[in-house]
Coordinates of N, CA, C and O in Angstrom, one line a residue:
X462 N -22.1 20.7 19.8 CA -22.4 19.3 19.4 C -21.3 18.4 19.8 O -20.1 18.6 19.4
X463 N -21.5 17.3 20.5 CA -20.5 16.3 20.8 C -20.6 15.2 19.8 O -21.5 14.5 19.7
X464 N -19.5 15.2 18.9 CA -19.5 14.2 17.9 C -18.5 13.0 18.2 O -18.2 12.3 17.3
X465 N -18.1 12.9 19.4 CA -17.1 11.9 19.8 C -17.6 10.5 19.4 O -16.8 9.6 19.0
X466 N -18.9 10.2 19.5 CA -19.4 8.9 19.1 C -19.2 8.6 17.6 O -19.2 7.4 17.2
X467 N -19.1 9.6 16.8 CA -18.9 9.5 15.4 C -17.4 9.4 14.9 O -17.2 9.1 13.8
X468 N -16.5 9.7 15.9 CA -15.1 9.8 15.5 C -14.6 8.5 14.8 O -14.0 8.5 13.8
X469 N -14.8 7.3 15.5 CA -14.3 6.1 14.9 C -15.0 5.8 13.6 O -14.3 5.3 12.7
X470 N -16.2 6.1 13.5 CA -17.0 5.8 12.2 C -16.4 6.7 11.1 O -16.2 6.3 10.0
X471 N -16.0 7.9 11.4 CA -15.4 8.8 10.4 C -14.1 8.3 10.0 O -13.7 8.4 8.8
X472 N -13.3 7.9 11.0 CA -11.9 7.3 10.7 C -12.1 6.1 9.8 O -11.4 5.9 8.8
X473 N -13.0 5.2 10.1 CA -13.3 4.0 9.3 C -13.6 4.4 7.9 O -13.1 3.7 7.0
X474 N -14.4 5.4 7.7 CA -14.8 5.8 6.4 C -13.6 6.3 5.6 O -13.4 5.9 4.4
X475 N -12.7 7.1 6.2 CA -11.5 7.6 5.5 C -10.6 6.5 5.2 O -10.1 6.4 4.0
X476 N -10.3 5.6 6.1 CA -9.3 4.5 5.8 C -9.8 3.4 5.0 O -9.1 2.4 4.6
X477 N -11.1 3.4 4.7 CA -11.7 2.3 3.9 C -11.3 2.4 2.4 O -11.6 1.4 1.7
X478 N -10.8 3.5 2.0 CA -10.3 3.6 0.6 C -8.8 4.0 0.6 O -8.3 4.6 1.6
X479 N -8.1 3.6 -0.5 CA -6.8 4.1 -0.6 C -6.7 5.6 -0.5 O -7.6 6.3 -1.0
X480 N -5.6 6.1 0.0 CA -5.4 7.6 0.1 C -4.3 8.0 -0.8 O -3.3 7.2 -0.9
X481 N -4.4 9.1 -1.5 CA -3.3 9.6 -2.3 C -2.7 10.7 -1.4 O -3.4 11.7 -1.1
X482 N -1.4 10.5 -1.1 CA -0.7 11.5 -0.3 C 0.8 11.4 -0.5 O 1.2 10.4 -1.2
X483 N 1.5 12.3 0.0 CA 3.0 12.2 0.0 C 3.5 11.7 1.3 O 3.1 12.2 2.3
X484 N 4.4 10.8 1.2 CA 5.1 10.3 2.4 C 6.3 11.3 2.6 O 7.0 11.7 1.7
X485 N 6.5 11.7 3.9 CA 7.5 12.8 4.2 C 8.6 12.2 5.0 O 8.3 11.7 6.1
X486 N 9.8 12.2 4.5 CA 10.9 11.8 5.3 C 11.1 10.3 5.4 O 10.2 9.5 5.2
X487 N 12.4 9.9 5.7 CA 12.7 8.5 5.8 C 12.0 7.7 6.9 O 11.8 6.5 6.8
X488 N 11.5 8.4 7.9 CA 10.8 7.7 9.0 C 9.4 7.2 8.6 O 8.8 6.4 9.2
X489 N 8.9 7.8 7.5 CA 7.6 7.3 7.0 C 7.7 6.0 6.3 O 6.7 5.3 6.2
X490 N 8.8 5.6 5.7 CA 9.0 4.4 5.0 C 9.7 3.4 5.9 O 10.9 3.7 6.3
X491 N 9.1 2.3 6.1 CA 9.7 1.3 7.2 C 10.6 0.3 6.6 O 11.2 -0.4 7.4
X492 N 10.8 0.2 5.3 CA 11.7 -0.8 4.7 C 12.2 -0.2 3.4 O 11.8 0.8 2.9
X493 N 13.2 -1.0 2.8 CA 13.7 -0.6 1.5 C 12.6 -0.8 0.5 O 11.9 -1.9 0.5
X494 N 12.4 0.1 -0.4 CA 11.4 -0.1 -1.5 C 11.8 -1.4 -2.3 O 13.0 -1.7 -2.4
X495 N 10.8 -2.1 -2.8 CA 11.0 -3.3 -3.5 C 10.1 -3.3 -4.8 O 8.9 -2.9 -4.6
X496 N 10.6 -3.7 -5.9 CA 9.8 -3.8 -7.1 C 8.9 -5.1 -7.0 O 9.4 -6.2 -6.7
X497 N 7.6 -4.9 -7.1 CA 6.7 -6.1 -7.0 C 6.1 -6.4 -8.4 O 5.5 -7.5 -8.5
X498 N 6.1 -5.5 -9.3 CA 5.6 -5.8 -10.6 C 6.4 -4.9 -11.6 O 6.6 -3.7 -11.4
X499 N 6.7 -5.6 -12.7 CA 7.4 -4.9 -13.8 C 6.5 -5.1 -15.1 O 6.2 -6.3 -15.4
X500 N 6.2 -4.0 -15.8 CA 5.3 -4.2 -16.9 C 6.0 -3.5 -18.1 O 6.5 -2.4 -18.0
X501 N 6.1 -4.2 -19.2 CA 6.6 -3.6 -20.5 C 5.4 -3.3 -21.3 O 4.6 -4.2 -21.8
X502 N 5.2 -2.0 -21.6 CA 4.0 -1.6 -22.3 C 3.9 -2.1 -23.8 O 2.9 -2.2 -24.4
X503 N 5.1 -2.6 -24.3 CA 5.1 -3.1 -25.6 C 4.6 -4.5 -25.7 O 4.1 -5.0 -26.7
X504 N 4.7 -5.3 -24.6 CA 4.4 -6.7 -24.6 C 3.3 -7.1 -23.6 O 2.8 -8.2 -23.7
X505 N 2.8 -6.2 -22.8 CA 1.8 -6.6 -21.8 C 0.5 -7.0 -22.4 O 0.1 -6.4 -23.4
X506 N -0.2 -7.9 -21.9 CA -1.5 -8.3 -22.4 C -2.6 -7.6 -21.5 O -2.3 -7.3 -20.4
X507 N -3.8 -7.5 -22.1 CA -4.9 -6.9 -21.4 C -5.2 -7.7 -20.1 O -5.6 -7.2 -19.1
X508 N -5.1 -9.1 -20.2 CA -5.3 -9.9 -19.0 C -4.4 -9.6 -17.9 O -4.8 -9.7 -16.7
X509 N -3.1 -9.3 -18.2 CA -2.2 -9.0 -17.1 C -2.5 -7.7 -16.4 O -2.3 -7.5 -15.2
X510 N -3.1 -6.8 -17.1 CA -3.5 -5.5 -16.5 C -4.9 -5.6 -15.8 O -5.1 -5.0 -14.8
X511 N -5.8 -6.4 -16.4 CA -7.1 -6.5 -15.8 C -7.2 -7.3 -14.5 O -8.1 -7.0 -13.7
X512 N -6.3 -8.2 -14.3 CA -6.3 -9.0 -13.1 C -4.9 -9.4 -12.8 O -4.1 -9.8 -13.7
X513 N -4.5 -9.4 -11.5 CA -3.1 -9.7 -11.2 C -3.0 -10.0 -9.7 O -3.8 -9.4 -8.9
X514 N -2.2 -10.9 -9.3 CA -1.8 -11.1 -7.9 C -0.3 -11.0 -7.7 O 0.4 -11.7 -8.5
X515 N 0.1 -10.1 -6.9 CA 1.5 -9.9 -6.7 C 1.9 -10.2 -5.2 O 1.2 -9.8 -4.3
X516 N 3.0 -10.9 -5.1 CA 3.5 -11.2 -3.7 C 4.5 -10.1 -3.3 O 5.2 -9.5 -4.1
X517 N 4.6 -9.9 -2.0 CA 5.6 -8.9 -1.5 C 6.1 -9.4 -0.2 O 5.5 -10.2 0.5
X518 N 7.3 -9.0 0.2 CA 7.9 -9.2 1.5 C 8.9 -8.1 1.8 O 9.7 -7.7 0.9
X519 N 8.8 -7.5 2.9 CA 9.6 -6.4 3.3 C 10.1 -6.6 4.7 O 9.4 -7.0 5.6
X520 N 11.4 -6.3 4.9 CA 12.0 -6.4 6.2 C 12.0 -4.9 6.8 O 12.5 -4.0 6.2
X521 N 11.5 -4.8 8.0 CA 11.4 -3.5 8.7 C 12.8 -3.0 9.1 O 13.6 -3.8 9.6
X522 N 13.1 -1.7 8.8 CA 14.4 -1.2 9.0 C 14.6 -0.4 10.3 O 15.7 -0.1 10.7
X523 N 13.5 0.0 10.9 CA 13.6 0.7 12.2 C 12.3 0.6 13.0 O 11.3 0.2 12.5
X524 N 12.4 1.0 14.2 CA 11.2 0.9 15.1 C 10.2 2.0 14.7 O 10.6 3.2 14.5
X525 N 8.9 1.6 14.5 CA 7.9 2.5 14.1 C 6.6 1.9 14.3 O 6.4 0.8 14.9
X526 N 5.6 2.5 13.7 CA 4.2 2.0 13.7 C 3.9 1.6 12.2 O 4.1 2.3 11.3
X527 N 3.4 0.4 12.0 CA 3.0 -0.1 10.7 C 1.5 0.1 10.5 O 0.7 -0.3 11.4
X528 N 1.2 0.8 9.4 CA -0.2 1.1 9.1 C -0.7 0.4 7.9 O -1.9 0.2 7.8
X529 N 0.2 0.2 6.9 CA -0.3 -0.4 5.7 C 0.9 -0.3 4.7 O 2.0 -0.2 5.0
X530 N 0.5 -0.4 3.4 CA 1.4 -0.3 2.3 C 1.3 1.0 1.5 O 0.2 1.5 1.4
X531 N 2.4 1.4 1.0 CA 2.5 2.5 0.1 C 2.9 2.0 -1.3 O 3.8 1.2 -1.4
X532 N 2.2 2.4 -2.3 CA 2.5 2.0 -3.7 C 2.8 3.2 -4.5 O 2.2 4.3 -4.3
X533 N 3.7 3.0 -5.4 CA 4.1 4.0 -6.4 C 4.7 3.4 -7.6 O 4.9 2.2 -7.6
X534 N 4.9 4.2 -8.6 CA 5.5 3.6 -9.8 C 6.6 4.4 -10.3 O 6.8 5.6 -10.0
X535 N 7.5 3.8 -11.1 CA 8.6 4.4 -11.8 C 8.4 3.9 -13.2 O 8.1 2.7 -13.5
X536 N 8.7 4.7 -14.2 CA 8.7 4.3 -15.6 C 9.9 4.9 -16.3 O 10.3 6.0 -16.1
X537 N 10.4 4.1 -17.2 CA 11.5 4.5 -18.1 C 10.9 4.6 -19.5 O 9.8 4.0 -19.8
X538 N 11.6 5.3 -20.3 CA 11.1 5.6 -21.7 C 11.9 4.9 -22.7 O 12.0 5.3 -23.9
X539 N 12.6 3.8 -22.4 CA 13.3 3.0 -23.3 C 14.8 3.1 -23.2 O 15.3 4.0 -22.6
X540 N 15.5 2.1 -23.8 CA 16.9 2.1 -23.8 C 17.5 3.3 -24.4 O 17.0 3.8 -25.5
X541 N 18.5 3.9 -23.8 CA 19.2 5.0 -24.4 C 18.5 6.4 -24.0 O 19.0 7.4 -24.4
X542 N 17.3 6.3 -23.4 CA 16.6 7.6 -23.0 C 16.9 7.8 -21.5 O 16.4 7.0 -20.7
X543 N 17.7 8.8 -21.1 CA 18.0 9.0 -19.7 C 16.9 9.5 -18.9 O 16.9 9.3 -17.7
X544 N 15.8 10.1 -19.5 CA 14.7 10.6 -18.6 C 13.8 9.4 -18.3 O 13.6 8.5 -19.0
X545 N 13.2 9.6 -17.2 CA 12.2 8.7 -16.7 C 11.3 9.4 -15.7 O 11.4 10.6 -15.5
X546 N 10.4 8.7 -15.1 CA 9.5 9.3 -14.1 C 9.3 8.4 -13.0 O 9.1 7.2 -13.1
X547 N 9.4 8.9 -11.8 CA 9.2 8.1 -10.6 C 8.4 8.9 -9.6 O 8.5 10.1 -9.5
X548 N 7.4 8.2 -9.0 CA 6.5 8.9 -8.1 C 6.8 8.4 -6.6 O 5.9 8.6 -5.8
X549 N 8.0 7.9 -6.4 CA 8.3 7.4 -5.0 C 8.5 8.5 -4.0 O 8.7 9.7 -4.4
X550 N 8.6 8.2 -2.8 CA 8.7 9.2 -1.7 C 10.1 9.9 -1.7 O 10.2 11.0 -1.2
X551 N 11.1 9.3 -2.3 CA 12.4 10.0 -2.4 C 12.6 10.8 -3.6 O 13.6 11.4 -3.8
X552 N 11.6 10.8 -4.5 CA 11.6 11.6 -5.7 C 10.9 12.9 -5.6 O 10.1 13.1 -4.7
X553 N 11.1 13.8 -6.6 CA 10.4 15.1 -6.6 C 8.9 14.8 -6.7 O 8.4 13.9 -7.4
X554 N 8.1 15.5 -5.8 CA 6.6 15.2 -5.8 C 6.0 15.4 -7.2 O 6.4 16.3 -7.9
X555 N 5.0 14.6 -7.5 CA 4.2 14.7 -8.7 C 2.7 14.7 -8.2 O 2.4 14.4 -7.1
X556 N 1.8 15.0 -9.1 CA 0.4 15.0 -8.8 C -0.1 13.5 -8.6 O -1.2 13.3 -8.0
X557 N 0.7 12.5 -8.9 CA 0.3 11.1 -8.7 C 0.5 10.7 -7.2 O -0.1 9.9 -6.7
X558 N 1.5 11.4 -6.6 CA 1.8 11.1 -5.2 C 2.1 9.6 -4.9 O 2.5 8.9 -5.8
X559 N 1.8 9.1 -3.7 CA 1.9 7.7 -3.4 C 0.4 7.2 -3.0 O -0.3 8.0 -2.5
X560 N 0.1 6.0 -3.3 CA -1.2 5.4 -2.9 C -1.0 4.6 -1.6 O -0.1 3.7 -1.6
X561 N -1.7 5.0 -0.6 CA -1.5 4.5 0.7 C -2.7 3.6 1.0 O -3.9 4.0 1.0
X562 N -2.5 2.3 1.3 CA -3.5 1.4 1.7 C -3.4 0.9 3.1 O -2.4 0.3 3.5
X563 N -4.4 1.3 3.9 CA -4.3 0.8 5.3 C -4.6 -0.7 5.4 O -5.4 -1.2 4.7
X564 N -3.8 -1.4 6.2 CA -3.9 -2.8 6.3 C -5.1 -3.3 7.2 O -5.7 -4.3 7.0
X565 N -5.4 -2.5 8.2 CA -6.4 -2.8 9.2 C -7.8 -2.5 8.7 O -8.0 -1.8 7.7
X566 N -8.8 -3.1 9.3 CA -10.2 -3.0 8.9 C -10.9 -1.9 9.6 O -12.0 -1.5 9.2
X567 N -10.4 -1.4 10.8 CA -11.2 -0.5 11.6 C -10.3 0.7 12.0 O -9.1 0.8 11.6
X568 N -10.8 1.6 12.8 CA -10.1 2.8 13.2 C -8.9 2.4 14.0 O -8.0 3.2 14.1
X569 N -8.8 1.2 14.5 CA -7.5 0.8 15.2 C -6.3 0.9 14.3 O -5.2 1.1 14.7
X570 N -6.6 0.7 13.0 CA -5.5 0.7 12.0 C -4.8 2.0 11.9 O -3.6 2.1 11.6
X571 N -5.5 3.1 12.2 CA -4.9 4.4 12.1 C -3.9 4.7 13.2 O -3.0 5.5 13.1
X572 N -3.9 3.9 14.3 CA -3.0 4.0 15.4 C -1.8 3.1 15.1 O -0.8 3.3 15.8
X573 N -1.8 2.2 14.2 CA -0.7 1.4 13.8 C -0.3 0.3 14.8 O -0.8 0.2 15.9
X574 N 0.5 -0.6 14.3 CA 1.0 -1.8 15.0 C 2.5 -1.6 15.2 O 3.3 -1.2 14.3
X575 N 2.9 -1.7 16.5 CA 4.4 -1.5 16.8 C 5.2 -2.6 16.1 O 4.9 -3.8 16.2
X576 N 6.2 -2.1 15.3 CA 7.1 -3.0 14.6 C 8.5 -2.6 14.9 O 8.8 -1.4 15.3
X577 N 9.5 -3.5 14.8 CA 10.9 -3.2 15.1 C 11.8 -3.7 14.0 O 11.4 -4.4 13.1
X578 N 13.1 -3.5 14.2 CA 14.1 -3.9 13.3 C 14.0 -5.4 13.1 O 13.9 -6.2 14.1
X579 N 14.1 -5.8 11.9 CA 14.1 -7.2 11.4 C 12.7 -7.9 11.5 O 12.6 -9.1 11.3
X580 N 11.7 -7.1 11.9 CA 10.3 -7.7 11.7 C 10.1 -7.8 10.2 O 10.8 -7.1 9.4
X581 N 9.1 -8.5 9.8 CA 8.8 -8.8 8.4 C 7.4 -8.6 8.1 O 6.5 -9.1 8.8
X582 N 7.1 -8.0 6.9 CA 5.7 -7.8 6.4 C 5.7 -8.6 5.1 O 6.5 -8.3 4.2
X583 N 4.8 -9.6 5.0 CA 4.7 -10.3 3.7 C 3.3 -10.6 3.4 O 2.4 -10.6 4.3
X584 N 3.0 -10.8 2.1 CA 1.6 -11.0 1.7 C 1.5 -10.9 0.2 O 2.4 -11.1 -0.6
X585 N 0.2 -10.5 -0.2 CA -0.1 -10.4 -1.6 C -1.0 -9.2 -1.8 O -1.8 -8.8 -0.9
X586 N -0.9 -8.6 -3.0 CA -1.8 -7.5 -3.4 C -2.4 -8.0 -4.7 O -1.7 -8.4 -5.7
X587 N -3.8 -8.1 -4.7 CA -4.5 -8.6 -5.9 C -5.4 -7.5 -6.4 O -6.0 -6.7 -5.6
X588 N -5.7 -7.5 -7.7 CA -6.7 -6.7 -8.2 C -7.4 -7.4 -9.4 O -6.8 -8.2 -10.1
X589 N -8.6 -6.9 -9.7 CA -9.3 -7.3 -10.9 C -10.3 -6.2 -11.3 O -10.8 -5.5 -10.5
X590 N -10.4 -6.1 -12.6 CA -11.3 -5.0 -13.1 C -12.7 -5.4 -12.9 O -13.1 -6.5 -12.9
X591 N -13.5 -4.3 -12.5 CA -15.0 -4.4 -12.3 C -15.6 -3.4 -13.2 O -15.9 -2.3 -12.7
X592 N -15.8 -3.7 -14.5 CA -16.3 -2.6 -15.4 C -15.3 -1.4 -15.4 O -14.1 -1.6 -15.7
X593 N -15.8 -0.3 -14.9 CA -14.9 0.9 -14.8 C -14.3 1.0 -13.5 O -13.6 1.9 -13.2
X594 N -14.5 0.1 -12.6 CA -14.0 0.1 -11.2 C -12.9 -1.0 -11.1 O -12.4 -1.6 -12.0
X595 N -12.5 -1.2 -9.8 CA -11.5 -2.1 -9.5 C -11.7 -2.8 -8.2 O -12.1 -2.1 -7.2
X596 N -11.6 -4.1 -8.1 CA -11.6 -4.8 -6.8 C -10.2 -5.0 -6.4 O -9.3 -5.5 -7.2
X597 N -9.9 -4.7 -5.2 CA -8.5 -4.7 -4.6 C -8.5 -5.5 -3.3 O -9.4 -5.3 -2.5
X598 N -7.5 -6.4 -3.2 CA -7.4 -7.1 -1.9 C -5.9 -7.1 -1.5 O -5.0 -7.4 -2.2
X599 N -5.7 -6.6 -0.3 CA -4.4 -6.6 0.4 C -4.5 -7.6 1.5 O -5.3 -7.5 2.4
X600 N -3.6 -8.6 1.5 CA -3.7 -9.7 2.4 C -2.2 -10.0 2.9 O -1.3 -10.0 2.0
X601 N -2.0 -10.3 4.1 CA -0.7 -10.6 4.6 C -0.6 -10.8 6.1 O -1.6 -10.9 6.8
X602 N 0.7 -10.7 6.6 CA 0.9 -10.8 8.0 C 2.2 -10.0 8.3 O 3.1 -9.8 7.5
X603 N 2.2 -9.5 9.6 CA 3.4 -8.9 10.1 C 4.0 -9.9 11.1 O 3.3 -10.4 12.1
X604 N 5.2 -10.3 10.8 CA 5.9 -11.3 11.7 C 6.9 -10.5 12.6 O 7.9 -10.0 12.1
X605 N 6.5 -10.4 13.9 CA 7.3 -9.6 14.8 C 8.3 -10.5 15.5 O 7.8 -11.4 16.3
X606 N 9.5 -10.2 15.3 CA 10.6 -11.0 15.9 C 10.7 -11.0 17.4 O 10.7 -12.0 18.1
X607 N 10.7 -9.8 18.0 CA 10.8 -9.6 19.4 C 9.6 -10.1 20.1 O 9.7 -10.7 21.2
X608 N 8.4 -9.7 19.6 CA 7.2 -10.1 20.3 C 6.8 -11.6 20.0 O 6.0 -12.2 20.7
X609 N 7.6 -12.2 19.1 CA 7.3 -13.6 18.7 C 5.9 -13.9 18.3 O 5.3 -14.9 18.8
X610 N 5.3 -13.0 17.5 CA 3.9 -13.3 17.1 C 3.8 -12.9 15.6 O 4.7 -12.4 15.0
X611 N 2.7 -13.3 15.1 CA 2.3 -13.1 13.7 C 0.9 -12.4 13.7 O 0.0 -13.0 14.2
X612 N 0.8 -11.2 13.1 CA -0.4 -10.5 13.1 C -0.9 -10.5 11.7 O -0.3 -9.8 10.8
X613 N -2.0 -11.2 11.4 CA -2.5 -11.2 10.0 C -3.3 -9.9 9.7 O -3.9 -9.3 10.6
X614 N -3.4 -9.6 8.4 CA -4.3 -8.5 8.0 C -4.9 -8.8 6.6 O -4.3 -9.6 5.9
X615 N -6.0 -8.3 6.4 CA -6.7 -8.4 5.1 C -7.6 -7.2 4.9 O -8.4 -6.9 5.8
X616 N -7.5 -6.6 3.7 CA -8.4 -5.5 3.4 C -8.9 -5.7 2.0 O -8.1 -5.9 1.1
X617 N -10.2 -5.7 1.8 CA -10.8 -5.9 0.5 C -11.5 -4.5 0.2 O -12.3 -4.0 1.0
X618 N -11.3 -4.0 -1.0 CA -11.9 -2.8 -1.4 C -12.5 -2.9 -2.8 O -12.0 -3.7 -3.6
X619 N -13.5 -2.2 -3.0 CA -14.1 -2.0 -4.4 C -14.0 -0.6 -4.7 O -14.7 0.2 -4.0
X620 N -13.3 -0.2 -5.7 CA -13.1 1.2 -6.1 C -14.0 1.4 -7.3 O -13.7 0.8 -8.4
X621 N -15.0 2.2 -7.2 CA -15.9 2.4 -8.3 C -15.6 3.7 -9.0 O -15.3 4.7 -8.4
X622 N -15.8 3.7 -10.3 CA -15.6 4.9 -11.1 C -17.0 5.4 -11.4 O -17.9 4.6 -11.8
X623 N -17.3 6.7 -11.2 CA -18.6 7.2 -11.5 C -18.9 7.2 -13.0 O -18.1 7.1 -13.8

């Protein structure tokens, strides 16, 4: 059976949802990690958790392919408590892994966009609760210094809970 006509459709289906996976090695991360949201469980309101828009900006550290954003969390257990938990790519793996969101809308995104040193990725990540699900929007642009161009991206997802 020749399924080559279905290949791009299959790739589109896979990248249409965030993936949980582990990033391996420093070549997988294109910039220095940056904190985009800090939440204090003692003072956070339900509105802050149910809907949020966060801005981000990352400077590319090396020549590579840009596919999207990786999200993870770190949490501390209060002042004076040395233990904490981080699910970042430089930390010991956990079952939470990293959440990978492809920036592109089609199978072309899996091949990536060439980026280089001092290129910049900036944009916003928004979410809002949909009953037991979540609407997510990743919007931004890659500003390529050497190519002197700006490549916009936008990905809208609805994550439904059964």
